[in-house]
Amino acid sequence: MTRAQQTLSIGLLLSSMYMVAFLGLAPIPETLQNDLIPVLPFWAIVTFGAYLLAKLGYGVLTFNDVPQAHQELVKQIEQARVELKKKGVEVD
Amino acid sequence: MAAQKHKYSILLPTYNERRNLPIITYLLEQTFSQAGLDWELIIVDDGSPDGTQTIANQLIKAYNTRGAGGERIKLKPRAGKLGLGTAYVHGLQFVTGDFVVIMDADFSHHPKFLPIMIEKQKEADYDIVTGTRYAGDGGVFGWDLKRKLVSRGANLVADTVLRPGVSDLTGSFRLYKRAVLEKVIKATESKGYSFQMEMMVRAKAMGFKVAEVPITFVDRLYGESKLGGEEIAEYLKGVFGLWYKV
């Protein structure tokens, strides 16, 4: 099953469930039916969007910087150049 | 039970890497001799105009020895820029090891992580071990906020759309079992950036066991980075293409 098929199947399932609720075909308490169900899709989209944004922000904030790795590398490059020149390899 | 002797083949496609190639070779040689591991380096150069192949030949003279297992470095060039995927396929023909390493030639991927990846692989006989910049004590150097944002954003898009189960989908520092790499490459169709991503998604879809190792990614010291608006569009096309195909 491709990811597209997976996503679309789940989407179809959720949509049908929602349609059942939306059309009043399921026994749902009145306050829920009138106040919650109609706005559920928008609420879901906004929440999902907010979740993604939060994930992105968190990811950027916790993105490790590694200056030590850079310094170590610079030193090793110097070592490398010395060794390589000895072995007759051009390094510029 | 006799211990299995493993050999690690590094597949290195190059294009205009005359400055980076000797250094990365030196680092590889250091790493593998210190770890006491059997290795070889296969350089697939796409007809670089900057003399990369001259350097490769100098390295061959400097590092290869006569006798069994002495041919550490092999240069297997091609006439021109024919793409990353075909470079791997071409290089694979000359691999004599049972494991293959894919990495960049510009030391954004440091060979010091290879023994760590190799150990990880042994833990549960993983089919693939991939480096991740995003998890554990992985990280980057030389990236400003914008670059980090783009990188995380891209990974988030891929993660949400494809739900691949690895934290760094666009990374290209990986250790594969040779047979696994051959199978995955055969199934992969994309070109360019999407190629690495597709390999991982396909590998997961084929049921291969993948482990991750945090790596530090030091952005290019020599050479320019290739990232622009056009690349981003290509990338999105790639991600959704995979969503549809795999």
Coordinates of C-alpha atoms in Angstrom, one line a residue:
Chain A
M1 CA 0.0 0.0 0.0
T2 CA 1.5 3.3 -1.0
R3 CA 1.5 6.2 1.5
A4 CA -0.9 8.0 -0.8
Q5 CA -3.4 5.1 -0.5
Q6 CA -2.9 4.9 3.2
T7 CA -3.5 8.6 3.7
L8 CA -6.5 8.7 1.4
S9 CA -8.1 5.6 3.0
I10 CA -7.7 7.1 6.5
G11 CA -9.0 10.4 5.1
L12 CA -12.1 8.7 3.6
L13 CA -12.7 6.8 6.9
L14 CA -12.6 10.0 8.9
S15 CA -14.8 11.9 6.4
S16 CA -17.5 9.2 6.5
M17 CA -17.5 9.2 10.3
Y18 CA -17.7 12.9 10.3
M19 CA -20.5 12.9 7.7
V20 CA -22.5 10.5 9.8
A21 CA -22.2 12.9 12.8
F22 CA -22.8 16.0 10.7
L23 CA -26.0 14.7 9.1
G24 CA -27.4 13.8 12.5
L25 CA -27.4 10.1 11.7
A26 CA -25.8 9.1 15.0
P27 CA -27.2 9.5 18.4
I28 CA -25.2 12.4 19.8
P29 CA -26.2 14.7 22.7
E30 CA -27.7 17.9 21.5
T31 CA -25.1 20.4 22.7
L32 CA -22.4 18.4 21.0
Q33 CA -24.4 18.1 17.8
N34 CA -25.1 21.8 17.5
D35 CA -21.9 23.4 18.9
L36 CA -19.1 20.9 18.3
I37 CA -19.7 18.9 15.2
P38 CA -20.2 21.8 12.7
V39 CA -16.8 23.4 13.7
L40 CA -14.9 20.2 14.1
P41 CA -13.1 20.2 10.7
F42 CA -11.8 23.7 11.1
W43 CA -10.7 23.1 14.7
A44 CA -8.9 19.9 13.5
I45 CA -7.1 21.8 10.7
V46 CA -6.1 24.7 13.0
T47 CA -4.9 22.4 15.7
F48 CA -2.9 20.3 13.2
G49 CA -1.4 23.5 11.7
A50 CA -0.4 24.8 15.2
Y51 CA 1.1 21.4 16.0
L52 CA 3.3 21.4 12.9
L53 CA 4.4 25.0 13.6
A54 CA 5.3 24.1 17.2
K55 CA 7.2 21.1 15.9
L56 CA 9.1 23.2 13.5
G57 CA 9.9 25.9 16.1
Y58 CA 11.0 23.3 18.6
G59 CA 13.2 21.6 16.0
V60 CA 14.9 24.8 15.0
L61 CA 15.5 25.9 18.6
T62 CA 16.9 22.5 19.6
F63 CA 19.1 22.2 16.5
N64 CA 22.5 21.5 17.9
D65 CA 25.4 23.6 17.0
V66 CA 28.7 21.9 17.0
P67 CA 31.6 24.4 16.9
Q68 CA 33.9 21.8 18.5
A69 CA 33.4 19.5 15.5
H70 CA 34.4 22.3 13.2
Q71 CA 37.6 23.1 15.2
E72 CA 38.5 19.4 15.3
L73 CA 38.1 19.2 11.6
V74 CA 40.2 22.2 10.8
K75 CA 43.0 20.7 12.9
Q76 CA 42.7 17.4 11.1
I77 CA 42.8 19.1 7.7
E78 CA 46.1 20.7 8.6
Q79 CA 47.5 17.4 9.7
A80 CA 46.2 15.8 6.5
R81 CA 47.9 18.4 4.3
V82 CA 51.2 17.8 6.0
E83 CA 51.0 14.0 5.6
L84 CA 49.7 14.1 2.1
K85 CA 52.4 16.4 0.9
K86 CA 54.9 14.0 2.2
K87 CA 53.3 11.2 0.2
G88 CA 53.4 13.3 -2.9
V89 CA 49.8 14.3 -3.2
E90 CA 48.8 17.8 -4.3
V91 CA 46.8 19.6 -1.7
D92 CA 45.7 23.2 -2.3
Chain B
M1 CA 32.3 -20.5 14.9
A2 CA 34.8 -18.5 12.9
A3 CA 34.5 -14.8 13.1
Q4 CA 33.2 -13.2 9.9
K5 CA 35.7 -10.9 8.2
H6 CA 34.0 -7.8 7.0
K7 CA 35.1 -5.3 4.4
Y8 CA 33.7 -1.8 4.1
S9 CA 33.6 -0.2 0.7
I10 CA 33.2 3.5 0.5
L11 CA 31.4 4.7 -2.6
L12 CA 32.3 8.2 -3.4
P13 CA 30.8 9.9 -6.4
T14 CA 32.8 13.1 -7.1
Y15 CA 32.5 16.1 -9.2
N16 CA 35.1 18.9 -8.9
E17 CA 36.4 17.7 -5.5
R18 CA 40.1 18.1 -6.1
R19 CA 40.5 20.0 -2.8
N20 CA 38.4 17.7 -0.7
L21 CA 39.3 14.4 -2.0
P22 CA 42.8 14.0 -0.6
I23 CA 41.6 15.1 2.8
I24 CA 38.7 12.8 3.0
T25 CA 40.9 9.9 1.8
Y26 CA 43.4 10.7 4.5
L27 CA 40.7 10.8 7.2
L28 CA 39.2 7.5 5.9
E29 CA 42.6 5.8 6.0
Q30 CA 43.3 7.1 9.5
T31 CA 39.9 6.0 10.8
F32 CA 40.0 2.5 9.3
S33 CA 43.6 1.7 10.3
Q34 CA 43.0 2.9 13.8
A35 CA 39.9 0.8 14.0
G36 CA 41.6 -2.2 12.4
L37 CA 39.0 -2.6 9.8
D38 CA 39.3 -3.8 6.2
W39 CA 38.2 -1.1 3.7
E40 CA 38.4 0.3 0.2
L41 CA 37.5 3.5 -1.5
I42 CA 35.8 3.6 -4.9
I43 CA 35.9 7.0 -6.5
V44 CA 33.4 7.5 -9.2
D45 CA 34.4 10.7 -10.9
D46 CA 32.1 12.2 -13.5
G47 CA 34.8 13.7 -15.7
S48 CA 35.6 16.6 -13.4
P49 CA 37.3 19.5 -15.2
D50 CA 39.2 20.5 -12.2
G51 CA 41.7 17.6 -12.2
T52 CA 40.0 15.5 -9.5
Q53 CA 41.2 12.4 -11.3
T54 CA 44.8 13.5 -11.2
I55 CA 44.5 13.8 -7.5
A56 CA 42.8 10.5 -7.3
N57 CA 45.7 8.9 -9.2
Q58 CA 48.2 10.5 -6.8
L59 CA 46.3 9.1 -3.9
I60 CA 46.4 5.7 -5.5
K61 CA 50.1 5.9 -5.8
A62 CA 50.4 7.1 -2.2
Y63 CA 48.1 4.6 -0.5
N64 CA 47.8 1.4 -2.5
T65 CA 50.2 -1.4 -1.8
R66 CA 51.0 -4.6 -3.7
G67 CA 49.6 -7.9 -2.4
A68 CA 46.3 -9.1 -1.3
G69 CA 43.9 -6.4 -0.1
G70 CA 46.4 -3.7 -1.0
E71 CA 44.2 -2.0 -3.6
R72 CA 42.6 0.4 -1.2
I73 CA 41.7 3.1 -3.6
K74 CA 40.0 2.6 -7.0
L75 CA 39.2 5.2 -9.5
K76 CA 36.3 4.3 -11.8
P77 CA 35.5 7.4 -13.7
R78 CA 32.7 8.2 -16.2
A79 CA 32.7 10.5 -19.2
G80 CA 30.4 13.2 -17.8
K81 CA 27.8 14.2 -15.2
L82 CA 25.4 11.2 -15.4
G83 CA 23.7 11.5 -12.1
L84 CA 24.1 10.2 -8.5
G85 CA 22.0 7.1 -8.9
T86 CA 23.9 5.8 -11.9
A87 CA 27.2 6.7 -10.1
Y88 CA 26.3 4.4 -7.3
V89 CA 25.2 1.6 -9.7
H90 CA 28.5 2.1 -11.6
G91 CA 30.6 2.0 -8.4
L92 CA 28.8 -1.0 -7.0
Q93 CA 30.2 -3.2 -9.8
F94 CA 33.6 -2.7 -8.4
V95 CA 32.8 -3.2 -4.7
T96 CA 34.5 -6.1 -3.1
G97 CA 33.3 -5.5 0.4
D98 CA 30.2 -6.9 2.1
F99 CA 29.2 -3.4 3.3
V100 CA 28.9 -0.2 1.4
V101 CA 29.1 3.3 2.7
I102 CA 27.5 6.3 1.0
M103 CA 28.8 9.7 2.1
D104 CA 29.7 13.2 0.8
A105 CA 33.2 14.0 -0.3
D106 CA 33.3 17.4 1.3
F107 CA 33.8 16.3 4.9
S108 CA 30.3 17.4 5.9
H109 CA 30.3 13.7 6.7
H110 CA 33.2 12.9 9.0
P111 CA 34.7 9.4 8.7
K112 CA 35.1 9.2 12.5
F113 CA 31.4 8.2 12.7
L114 CA 32.0 5.1 10.6
P115 CA 33.2 2.9 13.4
I116 CA 30.2 4.0 15.4
M117 CA 27.9 3.1 12.6
I118 CA 29.6 -0.2 12.1
E119 CA 29.2 -1.0 15.8
K120 CA 25.6 0.0 15.7
Q121 CA 25.0 -2.3 12.7
K122 CA 26.4 -5.3 14.6
E123 CA 24.1 -4.7 17.5
A124 CA 21.1 -6.2 15.8
D125 CA 22.4 -7.0 12.3
Y126 CA 20.8 -4.0 10.9
D127 CA 20.4 -3.7 7.1
I128 CA 21.1 0.0 7.0
V129 CA 22.6 2.5 9.5
T130 CA 21.9 6.1 8.7
G131 CA 23.4 9.2 10.2
T132 CA 21.1 11.8 11.7
R133 CA 21.7 15.5 12.3
Y134 CA 18.5 15.9 14.2
A135 CA 18.5 13.4 17.0
G136 CA 20.6 12.7 20.0
D137 CA 23.8 14.7 20.1
G138 CA 23.9 15.1 16.3
G139 CA 24.1 18.6 15.0
V140 CA 25.4 21.0 12.5
F141 CA 28.0 23.7 12.2
G142 CA 28.0 26.7 10.0
W143 CA 24.2 27.0 9.5
D144 CA 22.4 30.2 10.1
L145 CA 18.8 30.4 11.3
K146 CA 17.4 30.5 7.8
R147 CA 19.3 27.4 6.8
K148 CA 18.2 25.5 9.9
L149 CA 14.6 26.6 9.4
V150 CA 14.7 25.4 5.8
S151 CA 16.3 22.1 6.8
R152 CA 13.9 21.4 9.6
G153 CA 11.0 22.5 7.5
A154 CA 11.9 20.2 4.7
N155 CA 12.4 17.3 7.1
L156 CA 9.0 18.1 8.7
V157 CA 7.3 18.1 5.3
A158 CA 8.8 14.7 4.4
D159 CA 8.1 13.3 7.9
T160 CA 4.4 14.4 7.8
V161 CA 3.7 13.3 4.3
L162 CA 5.8 10.1 4.2
R163 CA 5.9 9.1 7.9
P164 CA 9.2 7.2 7.2
G165 CA 10.2 6.4 10.8
V166 CA 13.7 7.9 10.5
S167 CA 14.5 11.3 11.9
D168 CA 16.7 12.5 9.1
L169 CA 15.3 11.5 5.8
T170 CA 17.3 13.8 3.6
G171 CA 20.7 12.8 5.0
S172 CA 23.1 10.9 2.8
F173 CA 25.6 9.4 5.3
R174 CA 24.7 5.8 5.4
L175 CA 26.1 2.3 5.8
Y176 CA 24.3 -0.4 3.8
K177 CA 24.7 -4.2 3.6
R178 CA 25.8 -4.6 0.0
A179 CA 22.9 -6.8 -1.1
V180 CA 20.4 -4.3 0.5
L181 CA 21.9 -1.4 -1.4
E182 CA 21.8 -3.2 -4.6
K183 CA 18.1 -4.1 -4.1
V184 CA 17.1 -0.6 -3.1
I185 CA 18.9 1.1 -5.9
K186 CA 17.3 -1.1 -8.4
A187 CA 13.9 0.0 -7.1
T188 CA 14.7 3.7 -7.0
E189 CA 13.7 6.1 -9.8
S190 CA 14.3 9.7 -8.7
K191 CA 17.2 11.9 -9.6
G192 CA 19.0 14.5 -7.6
Y193 CA 18.0 15.4 -4.1
S194 CA 15.0 13.1 -4.0
F195 CA 17.3 10.1 -4.7
Q196 CA 18.6 9.7 -1.2
M197 CA 15.1 10.3 0.3
E198 CA 13.6 7.7 -2.1
M199 CA 16.2 5.1 -1.2
M200 CA 15.3 5.4 2.5
V201 CA 11.6 5.4 1.9
R202 CA 11.8 2.4 -0.4
A203 CA 14.1 0.6 2.0
K204 CA 11.6 1.0 4.8
A205 CA 8.8 -0.1 2.6
M206 CA 10.7 -3.2 1.6
G207 CA 11.0 -4.0 5.3
F208 CA 14.7 -3.5 5.9
K209 CA 15.9 -2.8 9.4
V210 CA 17.2 0.7 9.8
A211 CA 19.1 2.1 12.8
E212 CA 20.2 5.7 13.3
V213 CA 23.4 7.2 14.7
P214 CA 23.7 10.9 15.6
I215 CA 26.3 12.7 13.5
T216 CA 27.7 16.2 13.3
F217 CA 27.5 17.8 10.0
V218 CA 30.1 20.5 9.3
D219 CA 29.0 22.5 6.4
R220 CA 31.2 22.8 3.4
L221 CA 34.6 24.3 4.1
Y222 CA 35.6 24.4 0.4
G223 CA 33.0 24.7 -2.2
E224 CA 29.6 26.4 -2.4
S225 CA 26.3 25.0 -1.2
K226 CA 23.6 24.4 -3.8
L227 CA 20.3 25.5 -2.2
G228 CA 17.8 27.9 -3.8
G229 CA 14.1 28.4 -4.5
E230 CA 14.2 26.1 -7.4
E231 CA 15.7 23.4 -5.3
I232 CA 12.9 23.8 -2.8
A233 CA 10.3 23.3 -5.5
E234 CA 12.1 20.2 -6.8
Y235 CA 12.2 18.9 -3.3
L236 CA 8.5 19.3 -2.7
K237 CA 7.9 17.6 -6.0
G238 CA 10.1 14.8 -4.9
V239 CA 8.3 14.3 -1.6
F240 CA 4.9 14.2 -3.0
G241 CA 6.1 12.0 -5.9
L242 CA 7.2 9.5 -3.3
W243 CA 4.0 9.9 -1.4
Y244 CA 2.2 8.8 -4.5
K245 CA 4.6 6.1 -5.7
V246 CA 5.8 4.2 -2.6

